[in-house]
Amino acid sequence: MIYGWTGSNLEIDLSTGNIEKEEADTKLNEAYIGGRGVGTKILWDRVPPEVNPFSPDNLLIFVAGVLNGTIAPGANRTGLITRSPQTNLLTYSNMGGFWAPELKHAGYDNLIISGKSQGPVYIWINNDKVEIRDACHIWGKDTAETRSIIREELKNNKIQILCIGQAGENKVCSASIEHGAGASLSRAGVGALMGDKNVKAIAVYGTKDVNIAQPLEFYELCQKLNKKAERLREFVDNWSYERDGLLGKAVYGNLNEFRPMENIGGWHDAFLRDYRRRQISCSNCSLRCKHTIRTPDDEYSFIKCVSWYCFIACCKIQDLSFAIKCYTLCEKYGFDTLSCAHLIAFAIDLYEKGILTKKDTEGIHLEYGNADLALLLIEKIAKREGIGEILADGVYEAARKIGKGAEAYAYHVKKLEIPIYPLHHPYMNLTQSTSDRVDMLKSISAIPQHYVQKSEEIKKEYIESEYWPYPEEFKEYIWDNFDPTGADYDRITKMVSFDVDSNALSDLTGVCIFWTGFWPFNPYLIADHVRLISYATGMSLDEEEGMKIAKKASILVRAYNVILGIRKKDDAPPERFFQEPSTPPLFPAVDRKIFNKTIDAYYKLRGYEKNGIPTKKALDELDLGYVKEALVQRGILGNEKDKKNRD
Amino acid sequence: MKKIKKIEIDTSKCTGCRTCELVCSAFHYEPKYSLVNPTRSRIRVFFDEENDLYVPVIAGPYVEAECDGRKAYTIKGEKYDECCFCPVSCPSRDLFKEPDSGLPLKCDMCGEPPPPEGPLCVAWCLDDALTYVEREEEEEEEEEEKADEKESAIEYLIKKYGLEEIRDILDRKSKL
C-alpha cells in the first residue's frame, strides 16, 4: 500500500486525445517529496529549455503536495509548473482552495497536460474515468458562468474546477487560471497557456482514500497544530489593512509616487461593515483569510489581501467600491489583478509623458483618477482590443513595441510586473530581485518586517514563544532593527535564504505558507512539517534532510532558468530604485554598492557563483549531479581544465 | 430522564473549510485516522460559493425508498433541490454511503465512549458552526415505547421456543 501519495499521475495529450493513468516513480517522490519538487523535475526531464512556451511540447504540470487530501491543517495548495510565455522562464504558481486535495481523492498526485487541442475542450476527471469534452458552448464565457455551466452539465456540485476567462482565451500574458472564492493560479501568463492549448476548464471529482502510514502520530500532531492556530486566528482577526498592511505605504501610479494612501481613516472598518458578508477558508484551514463580499452592484464576489488595493494605488482612485468593481471584473475575465492594475498605470504614465498618444489609444484620453477608464482598459486588455493589444503581453513587451523611451518606465523584474510595494526595503528588495518569479508570497516572509521597529515587549513575546520559527542565531536579528540601507546584509541574506527554503518546503507538501512562515505565530515549525511528511508517507525525514530537499527544488528551478540566460544582471530591481528614495522617505535610494554586496552574500549562501550560476559543489551537495552535467555540457559551468581534473 | 445528544449547526458561521468532513472520515476507519476520504464522512458541507450558501449536513437515518414530492427551495434567487440539504442516506443518491461498499453511513456522535474532545467534527470546527449539545430531557413516550419493545421481544421468543422453555430460562435466571 502507498501512503501519503496516491502513487499515480494522470497524463493527457491534447494533440492525440490520449489519456493515461501512470504509476508514479516512487524514487522521484522520495527524492523530491512532491508538489513543486516533483513537478519541476518532470519539467526538467521533459521540456528542454529550447521549447517555446506556446509550443505543444510545453507541459502544464498541475501538482498536489504530499500532505494535500489529509487532515494536515492548511494543506490545500494546488501548484502549477510550466514555462511562462511572458518571461520565457520556468514559472510556478500556487493557490489555495480545494482543487489539489480533490485531485488526490480522484487518485492522482500530478496532472500532466501536453499537446494542443484542435478546438475548445474541457477536461473532466471523475476518479478513473477521464474525458476530454467539447467546450465550444462555454468558450467566450466568463469564469463564474463557466463554473456554473460545468456544474450543471456534470450534475455534481462537489466537483472542483479550474478555468480560464476571456483573458486566457485571448492569450493575454496576465491571464490567470481561476478556481473560485479568491483562489487562482496566476502571474507570468499561465492562463494564456491554457488558452493556447484550447483548454477552457479542468473539473475534478474523487471518492478515493489517501492513506496515512502512522495514523495516530499524524492525528495528534495535526491536532496540536490546530490548537496552536488559535493565536494566529486572533492575529489575523485583529489585522488591519490600514494599520499593518500596505494601505498605509502603497506605491501610487506607475510606481512613481511612494506615499501613504490618502483618506485611509476607517477604510478597513468600511470594508468590514459595508462589503464583507462572510470570512471563508480554503480546504482544511481555520484561518479564514478570504472574504465573500457584496459588490456595490449587489453582485457576489470573493476577495483576498492585496488584490483590491492594487487598483486604488495604480489608478489613484480613493474609492473602495471602485477597487472591488475592478477586482470582480478581473476575476470574471480571469486576470491577475497585480499585473493588470500595473499595466493600466503604465499606459497612463506613458500617455502623460507623451509617449503614447491618442493615435495609439484610438482617441481615448488616459488619465489617473478616472474609474470608467480603468474598467474600460481592463476589458480592452482582456479582449486585446486597441490599446489593450499593445499592453496584453506585459509592460516589458509593450515598452519594446512602443519604443520612444518607454522602456525606462516599464518596471519589471525578469520581464514580470513588480508588486506595488516600495522595493526599497532591503529585505523586500532582495527577495523580489532574486526570486525566479517576482511577487509577494512565494519567497517572502512578513515576519522580519513585522518585528523591526516594534517594542521590546512585543519582540520578546514572539521570540520566546513556541512559535519562533527560525534558528536560534536569528533571535538577535529581530532584537536589532534592520538598517534601512541594507548595510547589515549579512543578516538579511541569512533570513531570506532560510525563508526561501522554508517556503519551498511548503511547496512540496502543499501547506499554505500562512501556516508555516508568513505571519508571526505560524503554527508549523520546520520540525512539525518534516514530521508530518514522515508520518504521512512512512519515510523517515529529519529537519536537515527536509530543508535540503526544499533547497534542491529551488536550485533546480534556478539552474533551469540559468540555462535560459538568467544571470546576476537579472537579479535586480528596476533602475529607478537606485536613483530615488521612497516617498515619504522611509528608505533612501538603494545603494548600488551595498546591493551588490547583498547579492554576493546571498549567492554564497545559495551556492551560486558570482554571476548567479549554481556551483558544481553546491549541485553535488544537493544530489543534482545531472544538473551539473547539463550545465557543463552547455558550456555554462566549468572549462577544459576542470573537465580534465574531473576525468 | 434521558440524555439528548445533538450537534447544532449554525450555517452563518460556516467558513466552508470542510475540515469536519476530513476528520470524520479519518476517525471512522480502522485503524483510526489511517485514511482520509470526505466521501466516507458522515457530515458533508453543501456549499454554493457563488451564492454564499454554506450548509453542513449531518448523516441521518437510512431509508429504503426514494422519497416522493421532493421540494425545491429558492434561496437568494437560486433554486435548490431539497436533496442538497437532506441528511438521509437513500437509494437515489450517493451521499452518505461508503463509496466502495455502498453501505449507508450514519452519524454516531463518534460512538460510545465518545472521544475525550467530544464529537470530532465539533472539536475541529474552530468557528463554532458546529456545537455539541447535551441535555437531560423528560422523554416519557420513549420510555413506554421501550416497555413495548421488551414485551414484544419476549412475545417473539415465546412464539419461537414455546412458553415452557422461556419460563424455565426466566426461573433459572431469577434464582441467580
PDB file of C-alpha atoms in Angstrom, chain A residues 69-71 98 102 105 147 151 157-158 160 179-181 205-212 215-216 219 222-223 226 233 277-286 288 292 300 302, chain B residues 11-19 21-23 26 29 31-40 44-47 49-54 84 95 99-100 117 120 124 126-127:
ATOM      1  CA  GLY A  69      -6.014  15.491   0.929  1.00  0.00           C
ATOM      2  CA  THR A  70      -5.002  14.617   4.508  1.00  0.00           C
ATOM      3  CA  ILE A  71      -6.052  16.279   7.755  1.00  0.00           C
ATOM      4  CA  PHE A  98      -9.923  22.612  -2.945  1.00  0.00           C
ATOM      5  CA  GLU A 102      -9.787  16.684  -4.807  1.00  0.00           C
ATOM      6  CA  HIS A 105      -9.029  11.855  -3.847  1.00  0.00           C
ATOM      7  CA  ARG A 147     -18.107  27.138 -13.460  1.00  0.00           C
ATOM      8  CA  ARG A 151     -21.515  22.115 -12.555  1.00  0.00           C
ATOM      9  CA  ASN A 157     -21.964  20.236  -7.023  1.00  0.00           C
ATOM     10  CA  LYS A 158     -18.972  18.704  -5.288  1.00  0.00           C
ATOM     11  CA  GLN A 160     -13.696  21.336  -8.159  1.00  0.00           C
ATOM     12  CA  HIS A 179     -10.660  28.340  -9.209  1.00  0.00           C
ATOM     13  CA  GLY A 180     -13.246  30.413  -7.389  1.00  0.00           C
ATOM     14  CA  ALA A 181     -13.559  32.029  -3.987  1.00  0.00           C
ATOM     15  CA  TYR A 205     -14.119  14.805  -8.512  1.00  0.00           C
ATOM     16  CA  GLY A 206     -12.821  11.931  -6.426  1.00  0.00           C
ATOM     17  CA  THR A 207     -14.036   9.357  -3.938  1.00  0.00           C
ATOM     18  CA  LYS A 208     -10.779   7.592  -3.127  1.00  0.00           C
ATOM     19  CA  ASP A 209      -8.754   7.304   0.046  1.00  0.00           C
ATOM     20  CA  VAL A 210      -5.495   8.984   0.905  1.00  0.00           C
ATOM     21  CA  ASN A 211      -3.689   6.646   3.300  1.00  0.00           C
ATOM     22  CA  ILE A 212      -1.602   7.623   6.288  1.00  0.00           C
ATOM     23  CA  PRO A 215      -2.141   7.461  11.764  1.00  0.00           C
ATOM     24  CA  LEU A 216      -2.101   8.143  15.482  1.00  0.00           C
ATOM     25  CA  TYR A 219      -3.526  12.851  14.031  1.00  0.00           C
ATOM     26  CA  CYS A 222      -2.353  17.841  13.400  1.00  0.00           C
ATOM     27  CA  GLN A 223      -4.484  18.360  16.464  1.00  0.00           C
ATOM     28  CA  ASN A 226      -4.749  23.250  15.004  1.00  0.00           C
ATOM     29  CA  ARG A 233      -6.501  33.348  14.151  1.00  0.00           C
ATOM     30  CA  ARG A 277     -20.502  39.108   4.144  1.00  0.00           C
ATOM     31  CA  ARG A 278     -18.508  36.199   5.442  1.00  0.00           C
ATOM     32  CA  GLN A 279     -14.989  35.066   6.164  1.00  0.00           C
ATOM     33  CA  ILE A 280     -14.209  31.924   4.243  1.00  0.00           C
ATOM     34  CA  SER A 281     -11.450  29.361   4.197  1.00  0.00           C
ATOM     35  CA  CYS A 282      -9.703  27.006   1.847  1.00  0.00           C
ATOM     36  CA  SER A 283      -9.808  23.278   2.421  1.00  0.00           C
ATOM     37  CA  ASN A 284      -8.995  22.229   5.962  1.00  0.00           C
ATOM     38  CA  CYS A 285      -7.888  25.617   7.195  1.00  0.00           C
ATOM     39  CA  SER A 286      -9.200  27.570  10.126  1.00  0.00           C
ATOM     40  CA  ARG A 288     -10.425  32.115   7.088  1.00  0.00           C
ATOM     41  CA  THR A 292     -17.014  36.997   0.416  1.00  0.00           C
ATOM     42  CA  TYR A 300     -21.364  38.469  -5.075  1.00  0.00           C
ATOM     43  CA  PHE A 302     -14.615  36.957  -3.206  1.00  0.00           C
TER      44      PHE A 302
ATOM     45  CA  THR B  11     -24.758  27.970   8.887  1.00  0.00           C
ATOM     46  CA  SER B  12     -23.896  31.641   9.285  1.00  0.00           C
ATOM     47  CA  LYS B  13     -20.624  30.699  10.983  1.00  0.00           C
ATOM     48  CA  CYS B  14     -19.528  28.050   8.492  1.00  0.00           C
ATOM     49  CA  THR B  15     -16.416  29.094   6.535  1.00  0.00           C
ATOM     50  CA  GLY B  16     -16.679  26.200   4.102  1.00  0.00           C
ATOM     51  CA  CYS B  17     -13.308  24.680   5.015  1.00  0.00           C
ATOM     52  CA  ARG B  18     -14.680  21.118   5.141  1.00  0.00           C
ATOM     53  CA  THR B  19     -12.322  20.125   7.937  1.00  0.00           C
ATOM     54  CA  GLU B  21     -15.569  16.016   6.533  1.00  0.00           C
ATOM     55  CA  LEU B  22     -11.908  15.087   6.594  1.00  0.00           C
ATOM     56  CA  VAL B  23     -11.604  14.432  10.303  1.00  0.00           C
ATOM     57  CA  ALA B  26     -10.345   9.680   9.361  1.00  0.00           C
ATOM     58  CA  TYR B  29     -11.886   3.961   9.892  1.00  0.00           C
ATOM     59  CA  PRO B  31      -7.183   1.641  12.255  1.00  0.00           C
ATOM     60  CA  LYS B  32      -8.299   5.097  13.315  1.00  0.00           C
ATOM     61  CA  TYR B  33      -7.040   8.056  11.281  1.00  0.00           C
ATOM     62  CA  SER B  34      -5.344   5.760   8.773  1.00  0.00           C
ATOM     63  CA  LEU B  35      -7.050   7.356   5.817  1.00  0.00           C
ATOM     64  CA  VAL B  36      -8.850  10.472   4.715  1.00  0.00           C
ATOM     65  CA  ASN B  37     -11.700  10.493   2.260  1.00  0.00           C
ATOM     66  CA  PRO B  38     -14.502  13.042   2.500  1.00  0.00           C
ATOM     67  CA  THR B  39     -16.920  10.756   0.665  1.00  0.00           C
ATOM     68  CA  ARG B  40     -16.728   8.380   3.660  1.00  0.00           C
ATOM     69  CA  ARG B  44     -20.825  16.904   4.338  1.00  0.00           C
ATOM     70  CA  VAL B  45     -20.741  20.590   3.691  1.00  0.00           C
ATOM     71  CA  PHE B  46     -23.016  21.540   0.889  1.00  0.00           C
ATOM     72  CA  PHE B  47     -21.869  24.820  -0.483  1.00  0.00           C
ATOM     73  CA  GLU B  49     -19.876  29.739  -3.042  1.00  0.00           C
ATOM     74  CA  GLU B  50     -21.273  31.893  -5.828  1.00  0.00           C
ATOM     75  CA  ASN B  51     -24.394  32.407  -3.708  1.00  0.00           C
ATOM     76  CA  ASP B  52     -22.807  32.486  -0.263  1.00  0.00           C
ATOM     77  CA  LEU B  53     -24.511  29.313   0.853  1.00  0.00           C
ATOM     78  CA  TYR B  54     -22.668  27.051   3.286  1.00  0.00           C
ATOM     79  CA  CYS B  84     -28.909  19.092  -1.353  1.00  0.00           C
ATOM     80  CA  LEU B  95     -24.415  10.864  -0.386  1.00  0.00           C
ATOM     81  CA  PRO B  99     -18.025   4.729  -1.654  1.00  0.00           C
ATOM     82  CA  ASP B 100     -16.764   1.145  -2.060  1.00  0.00           C
ATOM     83  CA  GLU B 117     -12.678  16.090  22.992  1.00  0.00           C
ATOM     84  CA  LEU B 120     -14.595  15.339  16.257  1.00  0.00           C
ATOM     85  CA  TRP B 124     -12.177  20.596  14.852  1.00  0.00           C
ATOM     86  CA  LEU B 126     -12.883  26.351  15.435  1.00  0.00           C
ATOM     87  CA  ASP B 127     -15.524  28.758  14.180  1.00  0.00           C
TER      88      ASP B 127
END
